[in-house]
Coordinates of C-alpha atoms in Angstrom, one line a residue:
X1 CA 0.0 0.0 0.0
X2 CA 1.3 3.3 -1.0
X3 CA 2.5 5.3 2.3
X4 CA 1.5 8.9 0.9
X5 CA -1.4 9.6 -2.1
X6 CA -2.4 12.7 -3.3
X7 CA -5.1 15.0 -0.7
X8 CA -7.4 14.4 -3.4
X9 CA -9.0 11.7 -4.9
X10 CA -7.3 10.4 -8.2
X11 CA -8.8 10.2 -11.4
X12 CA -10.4 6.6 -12.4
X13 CA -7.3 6.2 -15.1
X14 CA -5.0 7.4 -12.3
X15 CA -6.2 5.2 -9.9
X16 CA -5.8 2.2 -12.0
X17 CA -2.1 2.7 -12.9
X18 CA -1.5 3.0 -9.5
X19 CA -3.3 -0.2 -8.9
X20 CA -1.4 -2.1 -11.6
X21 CA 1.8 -0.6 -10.1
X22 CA 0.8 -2.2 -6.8
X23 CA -0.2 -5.8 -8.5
X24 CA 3.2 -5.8 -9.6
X25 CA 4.9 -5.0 -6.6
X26 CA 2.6 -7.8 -4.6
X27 CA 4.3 -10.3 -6.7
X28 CA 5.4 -13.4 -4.2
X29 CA 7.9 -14.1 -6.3
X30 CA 9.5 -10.4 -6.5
X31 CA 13.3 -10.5 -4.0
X32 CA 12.9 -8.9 -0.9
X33 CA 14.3 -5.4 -1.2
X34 CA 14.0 -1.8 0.0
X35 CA 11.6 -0.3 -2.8
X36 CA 11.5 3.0 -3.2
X37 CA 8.5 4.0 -5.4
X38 CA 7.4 8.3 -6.9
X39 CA 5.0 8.3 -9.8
X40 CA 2.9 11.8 -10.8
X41 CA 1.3 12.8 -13.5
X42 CA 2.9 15.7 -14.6
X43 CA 0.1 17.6 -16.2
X44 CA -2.8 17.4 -13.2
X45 CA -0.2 17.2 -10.5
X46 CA -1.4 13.8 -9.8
X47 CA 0.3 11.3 -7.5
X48 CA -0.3 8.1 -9.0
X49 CA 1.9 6.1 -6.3
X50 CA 4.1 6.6 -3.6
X51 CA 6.1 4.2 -1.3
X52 CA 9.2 4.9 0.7
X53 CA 9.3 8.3 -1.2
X54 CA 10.8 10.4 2.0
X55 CA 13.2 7.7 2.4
X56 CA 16.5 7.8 1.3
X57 CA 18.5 5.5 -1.6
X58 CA 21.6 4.6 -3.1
X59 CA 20.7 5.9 -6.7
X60 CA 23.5 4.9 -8.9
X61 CA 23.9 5.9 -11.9
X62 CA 20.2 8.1 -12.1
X63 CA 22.2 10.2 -10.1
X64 CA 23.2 11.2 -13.5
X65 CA 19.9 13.1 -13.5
X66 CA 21.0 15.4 -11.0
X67 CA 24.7 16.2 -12.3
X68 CA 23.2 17.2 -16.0
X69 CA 20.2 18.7 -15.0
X70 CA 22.1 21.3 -12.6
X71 CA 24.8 21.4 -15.6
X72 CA 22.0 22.4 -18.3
X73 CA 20.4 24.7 -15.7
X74 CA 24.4 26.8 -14.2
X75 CA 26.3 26.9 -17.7
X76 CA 23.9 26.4 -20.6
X77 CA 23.6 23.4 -23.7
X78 CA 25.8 26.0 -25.6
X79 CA 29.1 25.8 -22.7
X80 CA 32.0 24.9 -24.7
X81 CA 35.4 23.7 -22.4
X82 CA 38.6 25.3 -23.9
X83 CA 42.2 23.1 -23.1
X84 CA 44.8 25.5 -24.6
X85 CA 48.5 25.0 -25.2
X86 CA 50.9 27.7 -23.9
X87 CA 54.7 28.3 -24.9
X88 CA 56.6 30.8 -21.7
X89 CA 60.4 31.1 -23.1
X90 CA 61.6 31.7 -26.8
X91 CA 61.9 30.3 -30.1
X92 CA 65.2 30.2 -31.7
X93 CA 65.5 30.4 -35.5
X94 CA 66.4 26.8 -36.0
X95 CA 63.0 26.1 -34.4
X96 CA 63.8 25.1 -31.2
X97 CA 61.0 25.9 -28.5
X98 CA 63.2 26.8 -24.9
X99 CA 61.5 27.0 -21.6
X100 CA 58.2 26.1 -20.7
X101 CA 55.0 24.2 -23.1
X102 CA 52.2 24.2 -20.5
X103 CA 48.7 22.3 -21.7
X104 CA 46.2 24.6 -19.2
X105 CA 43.5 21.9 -18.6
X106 CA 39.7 23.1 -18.3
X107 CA 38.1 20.0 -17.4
X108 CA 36.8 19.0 -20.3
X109 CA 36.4 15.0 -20.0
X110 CA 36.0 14.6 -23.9
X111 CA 39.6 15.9 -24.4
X112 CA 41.3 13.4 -26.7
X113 CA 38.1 11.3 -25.9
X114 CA 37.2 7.7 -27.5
X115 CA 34.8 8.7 -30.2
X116 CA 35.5 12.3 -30.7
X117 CA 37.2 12.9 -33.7
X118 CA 40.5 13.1 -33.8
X119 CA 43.1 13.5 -31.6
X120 CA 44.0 17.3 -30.3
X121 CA 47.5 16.5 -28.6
X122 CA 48.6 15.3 -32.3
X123 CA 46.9 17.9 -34.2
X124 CA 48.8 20.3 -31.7
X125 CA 52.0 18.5 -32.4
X126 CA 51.5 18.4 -36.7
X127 CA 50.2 21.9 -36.0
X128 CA 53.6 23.1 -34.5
X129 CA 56.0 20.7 -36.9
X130 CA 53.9 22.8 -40.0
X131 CA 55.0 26.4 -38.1
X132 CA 58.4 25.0 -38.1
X133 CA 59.3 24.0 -34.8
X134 CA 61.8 21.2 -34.9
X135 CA 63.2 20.6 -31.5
X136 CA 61.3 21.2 -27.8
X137 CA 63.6 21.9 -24.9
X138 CA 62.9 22.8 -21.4
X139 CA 59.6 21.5 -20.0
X140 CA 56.3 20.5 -20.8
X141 CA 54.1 20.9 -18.0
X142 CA 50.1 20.0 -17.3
X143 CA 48.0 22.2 -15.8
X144 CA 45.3 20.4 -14.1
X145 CA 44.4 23.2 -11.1
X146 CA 40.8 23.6 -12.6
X147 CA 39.6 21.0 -10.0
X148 CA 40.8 19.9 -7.1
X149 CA 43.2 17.1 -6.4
X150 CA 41.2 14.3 -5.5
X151 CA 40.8 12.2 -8.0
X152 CA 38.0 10.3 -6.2
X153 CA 34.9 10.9 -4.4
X154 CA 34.0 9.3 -1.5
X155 CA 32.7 5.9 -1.2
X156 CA 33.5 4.7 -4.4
X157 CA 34.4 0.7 -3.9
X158 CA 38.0 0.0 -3.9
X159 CA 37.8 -2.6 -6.0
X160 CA 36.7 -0.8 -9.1
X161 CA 39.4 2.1 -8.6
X162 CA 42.5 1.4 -10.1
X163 CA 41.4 -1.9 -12.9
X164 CA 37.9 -1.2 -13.9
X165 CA 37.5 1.1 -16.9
X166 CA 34.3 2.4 -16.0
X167 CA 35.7 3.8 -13.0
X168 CA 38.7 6.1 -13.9
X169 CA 40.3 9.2 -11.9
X170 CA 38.6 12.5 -12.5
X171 CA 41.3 15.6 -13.5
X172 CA 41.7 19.2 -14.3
X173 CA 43.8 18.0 -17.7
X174 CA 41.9 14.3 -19.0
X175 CA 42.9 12.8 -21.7
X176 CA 41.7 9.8 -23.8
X177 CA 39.2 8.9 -21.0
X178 CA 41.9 8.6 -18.6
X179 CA 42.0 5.6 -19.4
X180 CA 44.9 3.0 -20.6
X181 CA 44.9 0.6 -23.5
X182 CA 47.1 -2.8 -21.9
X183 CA 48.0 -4.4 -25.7
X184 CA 49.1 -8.1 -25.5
X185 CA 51.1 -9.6 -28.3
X186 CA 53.4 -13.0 -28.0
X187 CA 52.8 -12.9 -24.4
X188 CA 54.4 -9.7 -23.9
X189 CA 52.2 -6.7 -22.4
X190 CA 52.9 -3.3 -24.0
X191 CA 51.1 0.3 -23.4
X192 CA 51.5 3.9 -25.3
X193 CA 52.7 5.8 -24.5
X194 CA 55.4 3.9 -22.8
X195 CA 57.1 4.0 -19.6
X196 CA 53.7 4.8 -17.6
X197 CA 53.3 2.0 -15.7
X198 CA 55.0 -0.9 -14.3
X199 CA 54.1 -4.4 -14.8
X200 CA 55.1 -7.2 -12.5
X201 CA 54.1 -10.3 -15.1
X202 CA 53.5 -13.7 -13.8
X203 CA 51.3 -14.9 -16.9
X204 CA 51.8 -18.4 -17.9
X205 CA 51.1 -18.9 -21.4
X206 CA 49.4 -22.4 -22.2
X207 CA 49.4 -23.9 -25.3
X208 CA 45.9 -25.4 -25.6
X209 CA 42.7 -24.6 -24.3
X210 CA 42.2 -21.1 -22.6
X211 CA 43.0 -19.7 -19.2
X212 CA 42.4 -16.6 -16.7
X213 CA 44.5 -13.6 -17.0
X214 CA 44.0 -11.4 -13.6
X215 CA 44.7 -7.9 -13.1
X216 CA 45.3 -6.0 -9.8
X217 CA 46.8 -2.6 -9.0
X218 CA 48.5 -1.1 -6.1
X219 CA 46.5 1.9 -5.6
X220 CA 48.0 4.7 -5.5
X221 CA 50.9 3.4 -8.0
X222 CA 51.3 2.8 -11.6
X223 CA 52.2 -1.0 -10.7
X224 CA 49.9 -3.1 -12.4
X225 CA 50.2 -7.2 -11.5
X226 CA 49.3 -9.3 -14.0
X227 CA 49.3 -13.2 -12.7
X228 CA 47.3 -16.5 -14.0
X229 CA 47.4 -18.1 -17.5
X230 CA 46.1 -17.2 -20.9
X231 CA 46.2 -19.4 -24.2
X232 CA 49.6 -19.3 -26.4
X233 CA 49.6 -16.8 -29.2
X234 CA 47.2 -14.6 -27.1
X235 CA 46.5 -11.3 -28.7
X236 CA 43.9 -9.1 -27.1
X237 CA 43.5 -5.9 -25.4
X238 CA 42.4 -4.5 -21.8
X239 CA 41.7 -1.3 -20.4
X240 CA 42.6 0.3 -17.2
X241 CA 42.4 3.7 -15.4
X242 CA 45.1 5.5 -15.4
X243 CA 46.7 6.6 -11.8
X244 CA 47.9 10.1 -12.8
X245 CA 45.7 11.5 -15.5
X246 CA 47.9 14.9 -16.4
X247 CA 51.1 13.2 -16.4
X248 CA 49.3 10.4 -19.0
X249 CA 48.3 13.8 -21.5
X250 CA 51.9 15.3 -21.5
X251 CA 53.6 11.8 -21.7
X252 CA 51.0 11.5 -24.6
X253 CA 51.7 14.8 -25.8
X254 CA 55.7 14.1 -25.9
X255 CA 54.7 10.9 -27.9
X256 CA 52.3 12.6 -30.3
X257 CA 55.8 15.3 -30.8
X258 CA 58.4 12.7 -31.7
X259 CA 55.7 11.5 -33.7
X260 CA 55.5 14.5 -36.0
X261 CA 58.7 14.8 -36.1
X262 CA 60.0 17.4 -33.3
X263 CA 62.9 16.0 -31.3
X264 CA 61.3 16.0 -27.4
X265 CA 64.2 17.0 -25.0
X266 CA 62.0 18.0 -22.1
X267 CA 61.0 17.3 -18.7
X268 CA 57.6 16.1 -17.8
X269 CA 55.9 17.8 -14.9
X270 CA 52.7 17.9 -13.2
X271 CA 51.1 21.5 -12.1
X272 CA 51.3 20.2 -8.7
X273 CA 55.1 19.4 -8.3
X274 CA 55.7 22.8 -9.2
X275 CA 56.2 25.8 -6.8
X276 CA 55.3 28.8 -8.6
X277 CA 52.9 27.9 -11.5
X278 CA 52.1 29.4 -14.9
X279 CA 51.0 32.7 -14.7
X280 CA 48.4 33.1 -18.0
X281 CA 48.1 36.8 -17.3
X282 CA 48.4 38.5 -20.9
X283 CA 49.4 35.2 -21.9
X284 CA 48.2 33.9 -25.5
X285 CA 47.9 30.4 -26.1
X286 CA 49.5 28.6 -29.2
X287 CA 46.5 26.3 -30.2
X288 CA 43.2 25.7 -28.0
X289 CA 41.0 22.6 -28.7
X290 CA 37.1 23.6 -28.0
X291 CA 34.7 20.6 -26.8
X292 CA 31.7 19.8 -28.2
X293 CA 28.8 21.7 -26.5
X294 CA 27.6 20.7 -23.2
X295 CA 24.1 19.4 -24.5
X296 CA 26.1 16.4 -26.3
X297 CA 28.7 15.9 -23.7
X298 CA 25.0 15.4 -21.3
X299 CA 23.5 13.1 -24.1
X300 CA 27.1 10.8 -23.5
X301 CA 26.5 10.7 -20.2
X302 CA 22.7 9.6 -20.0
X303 CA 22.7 7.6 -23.0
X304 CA 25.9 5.8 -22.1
X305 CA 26.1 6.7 -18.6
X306 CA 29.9 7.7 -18.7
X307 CA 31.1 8.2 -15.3
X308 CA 33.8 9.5 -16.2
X309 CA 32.1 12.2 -18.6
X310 CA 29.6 12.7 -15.2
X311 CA 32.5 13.2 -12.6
X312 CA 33.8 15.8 -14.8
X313 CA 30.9 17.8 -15.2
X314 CA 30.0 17.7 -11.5
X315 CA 33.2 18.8 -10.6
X316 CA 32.9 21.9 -13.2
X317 CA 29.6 23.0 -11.4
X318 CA 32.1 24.9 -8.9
X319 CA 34.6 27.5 -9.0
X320 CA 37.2 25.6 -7.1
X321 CA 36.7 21.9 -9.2
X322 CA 36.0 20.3 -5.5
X323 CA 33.1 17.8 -5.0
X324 CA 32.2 19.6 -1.6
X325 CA 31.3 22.6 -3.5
X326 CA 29.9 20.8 -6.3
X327 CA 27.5 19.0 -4.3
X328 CA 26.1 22.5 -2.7
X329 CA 25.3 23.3 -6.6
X330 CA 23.6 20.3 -7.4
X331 CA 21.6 20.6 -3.5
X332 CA 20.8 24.3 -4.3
X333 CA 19.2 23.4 -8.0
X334 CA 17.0 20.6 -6.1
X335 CA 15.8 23.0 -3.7
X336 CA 15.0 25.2 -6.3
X337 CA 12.6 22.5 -8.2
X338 CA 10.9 22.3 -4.9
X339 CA 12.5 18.9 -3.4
X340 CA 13.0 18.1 0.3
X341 CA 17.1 18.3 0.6
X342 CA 16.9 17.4 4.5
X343 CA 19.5 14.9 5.1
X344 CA 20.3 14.1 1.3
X345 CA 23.5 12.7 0.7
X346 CA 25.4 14.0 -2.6
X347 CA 29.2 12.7 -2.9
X348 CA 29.8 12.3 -6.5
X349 CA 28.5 13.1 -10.0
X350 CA 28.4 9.7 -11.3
X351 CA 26.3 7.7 -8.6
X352 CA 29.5 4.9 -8.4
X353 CA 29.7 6.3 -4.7
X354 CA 27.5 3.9 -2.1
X355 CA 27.3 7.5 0.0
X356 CA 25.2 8.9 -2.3
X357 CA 21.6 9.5 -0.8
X358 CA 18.6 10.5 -2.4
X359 CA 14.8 10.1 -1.9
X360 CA 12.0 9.5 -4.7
X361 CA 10.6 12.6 -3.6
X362 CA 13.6 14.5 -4.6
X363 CA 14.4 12.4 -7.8
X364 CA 10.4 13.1 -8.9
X365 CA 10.9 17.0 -7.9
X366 CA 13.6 17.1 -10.1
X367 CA 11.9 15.6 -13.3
X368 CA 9.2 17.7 -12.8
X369 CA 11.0 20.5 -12.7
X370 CA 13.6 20.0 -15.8
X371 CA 10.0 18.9 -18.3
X372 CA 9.0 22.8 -18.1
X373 CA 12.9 24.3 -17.5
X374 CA 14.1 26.1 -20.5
X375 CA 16.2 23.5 -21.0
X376 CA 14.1 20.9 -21.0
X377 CA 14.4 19.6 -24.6
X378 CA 18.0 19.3 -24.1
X379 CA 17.7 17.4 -21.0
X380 CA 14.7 15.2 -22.2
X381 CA 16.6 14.1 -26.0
X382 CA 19.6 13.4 -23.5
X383 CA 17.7 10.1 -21.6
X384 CA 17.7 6.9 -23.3
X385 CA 14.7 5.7 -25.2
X386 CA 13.1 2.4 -25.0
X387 CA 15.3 -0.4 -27.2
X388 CA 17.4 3.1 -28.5
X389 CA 20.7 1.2 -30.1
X390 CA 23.9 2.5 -28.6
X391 CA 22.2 3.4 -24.9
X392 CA 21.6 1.6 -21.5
X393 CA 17.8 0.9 -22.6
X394 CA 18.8 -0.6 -26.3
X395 CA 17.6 -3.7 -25.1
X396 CA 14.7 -2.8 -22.7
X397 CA 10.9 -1.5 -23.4
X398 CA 11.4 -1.3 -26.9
X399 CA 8.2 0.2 -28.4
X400 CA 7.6 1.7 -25.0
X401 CA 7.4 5.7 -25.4
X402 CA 9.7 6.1 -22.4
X403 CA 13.0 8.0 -21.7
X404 CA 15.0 7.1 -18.6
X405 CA 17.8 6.6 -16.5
X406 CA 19.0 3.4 -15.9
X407 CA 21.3 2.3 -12.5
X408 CA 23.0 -0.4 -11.1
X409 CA 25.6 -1.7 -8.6
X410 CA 25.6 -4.8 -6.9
X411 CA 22.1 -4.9 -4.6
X412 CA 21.0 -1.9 -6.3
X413 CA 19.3 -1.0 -9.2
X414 CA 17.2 2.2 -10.3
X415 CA 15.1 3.7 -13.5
X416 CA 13.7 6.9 -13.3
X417 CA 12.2 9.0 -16.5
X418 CA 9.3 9.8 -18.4
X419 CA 6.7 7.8 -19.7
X420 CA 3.9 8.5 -22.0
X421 CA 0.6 7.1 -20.1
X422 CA -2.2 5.6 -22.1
X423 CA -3.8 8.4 -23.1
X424 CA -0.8 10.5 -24.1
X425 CA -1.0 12.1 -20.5
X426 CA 3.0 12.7 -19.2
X427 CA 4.0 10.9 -16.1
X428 CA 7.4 11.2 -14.4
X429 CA 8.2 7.7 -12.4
X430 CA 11.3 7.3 -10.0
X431 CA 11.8 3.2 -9.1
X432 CA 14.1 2.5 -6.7
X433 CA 15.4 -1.2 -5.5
X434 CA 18.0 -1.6 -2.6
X435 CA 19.2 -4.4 -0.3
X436 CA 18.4 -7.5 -2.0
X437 CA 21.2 -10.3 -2.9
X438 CA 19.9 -12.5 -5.4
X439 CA 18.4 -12.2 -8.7
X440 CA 18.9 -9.1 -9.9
X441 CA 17.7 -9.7 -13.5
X442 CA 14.0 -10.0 -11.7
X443 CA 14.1 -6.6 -9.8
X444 CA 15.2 -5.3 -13.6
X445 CA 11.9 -7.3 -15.0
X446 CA 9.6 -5.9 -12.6
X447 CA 11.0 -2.2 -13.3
X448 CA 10.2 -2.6 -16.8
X449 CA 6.6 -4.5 -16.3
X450 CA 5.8 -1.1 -14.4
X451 CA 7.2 1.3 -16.7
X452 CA 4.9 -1.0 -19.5
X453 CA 1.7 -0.9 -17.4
X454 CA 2.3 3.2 -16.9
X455 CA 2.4 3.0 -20.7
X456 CA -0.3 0.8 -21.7
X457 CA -2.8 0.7 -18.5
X458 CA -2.6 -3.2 -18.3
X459 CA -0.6 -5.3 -16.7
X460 CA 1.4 -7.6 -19.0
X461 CA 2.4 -11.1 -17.5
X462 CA 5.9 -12.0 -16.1
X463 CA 8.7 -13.2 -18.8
X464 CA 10.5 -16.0 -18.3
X465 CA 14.1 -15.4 -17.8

């Protein structure tokens, strides 16, 4: 039964989809777990169903909702980030570059980014080769003071950080997803740009059959392990996070020189090492590379749900790049679309932190607010549509007329979105699932057998798996 319905009475079609909803959730065979259920219509105001909606959840990755809502809302779809390349020292008439190249970091997570085109550290470096440039000496130094140092928020697990791709180090100065392509070939592991990490290898090839490569990090290092056996003549490819994303771009950017042809006689150096930094004042860069605008960069990070891409843009809500102050942004926007923010917990951008906090209540607010915002076509084109290829939905509620935000993380899982109700009416639905352990593929089931009775007004009977 729902814990809190609207002071009025609901309308007979109102009424029903809240009963469906409830059939559903009555389900004997449904795991035990914490549900956490807000549905409104968001034309009469109606609350269809509620259930735990003051309560607080681990939202995962819906808390995606939050970070690019408050992003559309604080800098705009059009907000463009800007990296630029700076040269302090001079420039002799063989075309040697002395002193200082400095690559001024603004953030922007699709920087050298898989799927953007081209590659702006080697366009810089064919750029410079074309002007003449032949040889660098000095330094060449990444500025990554835009956000704070913490690569991490708080309570991500500590075994994603460091080995899972999904789950890379946030930066001032990203590059290529901060993220690092392991190559194996002949039973040798190589990376590029060379020389960033260090492998301890205890792989034992085998000449038939197959075997289990495993991968562990010391955090905090670039030592990587890798131990077990994999088949002889192994050729194949795996991706880790990177441990410190700015020195990974100008390593890059070193590599990307030599391989236009300028002779790299420099010192690689993090902002951070440094005592007196850059000063940009009247400064001009040499080359700047300009992001895509912040409407795609959002559509990445729903569609996809890049953490990476999410972390980013959190982080660029505030002045100082710190999560602290990032949070306050995002908790001020949610008071602003009229949500409850007492005791809600926000610690990241991406939802990958198990500290993160948020109530149905505040998650429905939100929706509601964003569908009449001035940015609401931006936001709504950004969430993944029912079986849309490429997106977390590509193979859920195909045919439904439904955009949402998908989540999981082990004992958790979330979808919350829009849905077109059966007679075109718009409903905004927040489902939230914690604390169970088994059978996760049924609390996934029963999210989309609600989304389809919202939809269609009938309740359609259980797959099975």
């Amino acid at each position: 039964v729902a814990d809190t319905l609207a002071p009025r009475p609901l309308t007979p079609q109102s009424a029903r989809l809240g009963a469906l909803v409830e059939e559903i959730l009555a389900d004997p065979d449904l795991p035990s777990a914490f549900w956490g259920i807000h549905i409104t219509d968001l034309a009469t105001g109606e609350r269809i169903l509620s259930r735990n909606a003051d309560k607080l959840f681990v939202p995962v990755s819906t808390m995606k909702l939050l970070t690019t809502a408050t992003a559309l809302d604080a800098l705009g779809p059009d907000h463009r980030y800007a990296t630029q390349l700076y040269h302090f020292g001079t420039t002799t008439p063989d075309g040697t570059l002395r002193g200082d190249l400095v690559i001024r970091g603004a953030g922007d997570p699709t920087f050298g980014s898989e799927g953007i085109a081209g590659d702006p550290l080697q366009r810089w470096a064919e750029a410079l080769f074309e002007a003449g440039v032949r040889r660098v000496q000095g330094r060449i130094i990444g500025d990554d003071d835009r956000f704070e140092d913490a690569a991490y928020a708080e309570g991500w697990d500590a075994t994603h950080i460091g080995v899972e791709s999904y789950a890379p180090p946030a930066g001032g100065l990203a590059w290529n997803d901060n993220t690092l392509a392991v190559r194996f070939r002949d039973g040798r592991a190589t990376v590029n740009p060379p020389g960033l990490v260090e492998f301890v290898d205890d792989v034992q090839a085998q000449r038939r059959g197959g075997g289990r490569l495993r991968v562990s990090r010391v955090l905090g290092t670039d030592q990587i392990r890798l131990s077990g056996a994999i088949p002889g003549g192994y050729r194949g490819t795996i991706v880790l996070p990177v441990e410190n994303p700015t020195l990974y771009a100008i390593a890059a950017f070193a590599d990307a020189l030599a391989e236009a042809g300028i002779a790299v006689e420099a010192d690689l150096v993090d902002v951070d090492t440094m005592r007196d930094p850059p000063n940009y004042d009247a400064a001009e860069p040499l080359r700047a590379y300009v992001s895509p605008t912040l409407d795609q960069i959002v559509r990445r990070i729903n569609r996809q749900s890049d953490n990476l891409y999410a972390e980013q843009v959190f982080r660029t809500l505030s002045t100082s790049g710190s999560t602290e102050a990032s949070s306050n942004r995002v908790e001020q926007f949610l008071r602003q679309a009229g949500a409850d923010v007492s005791g809600l917990s926000i610690r990241d951008g991406s939802g990958l932190s198990r500290k993160d906090l948020i109530t149905p209540q505040a998650m429905g607010a939100l929706l509601a607010h964003m569908r009449t915002h001035r940015a609401a076509g931006p936001f709504r084109q950004s969430l993944p549509q029912g079986g849309g290829a490429g997106s977390t939905l590509r193979n859920r509620l195909g045919g439904v007329p439904v955009r949402a935000k998908t989540g999981s993380l082990e004992y958790v899982r979330a979808l919350a979105g829009y849905v077109d109700g059966p007679q075109g009416q718009p409903l905004a639905f927040v489902l939230f699932a914690n604390n169970y352990t088994t059978r996760s593929y049924e609390i996934t089931q029963a999210f989309d057998r609600i989304v389809q009775a919202l939809a269609t007004g009938e309740r359609l009977p259980v797959e099975e798996e």
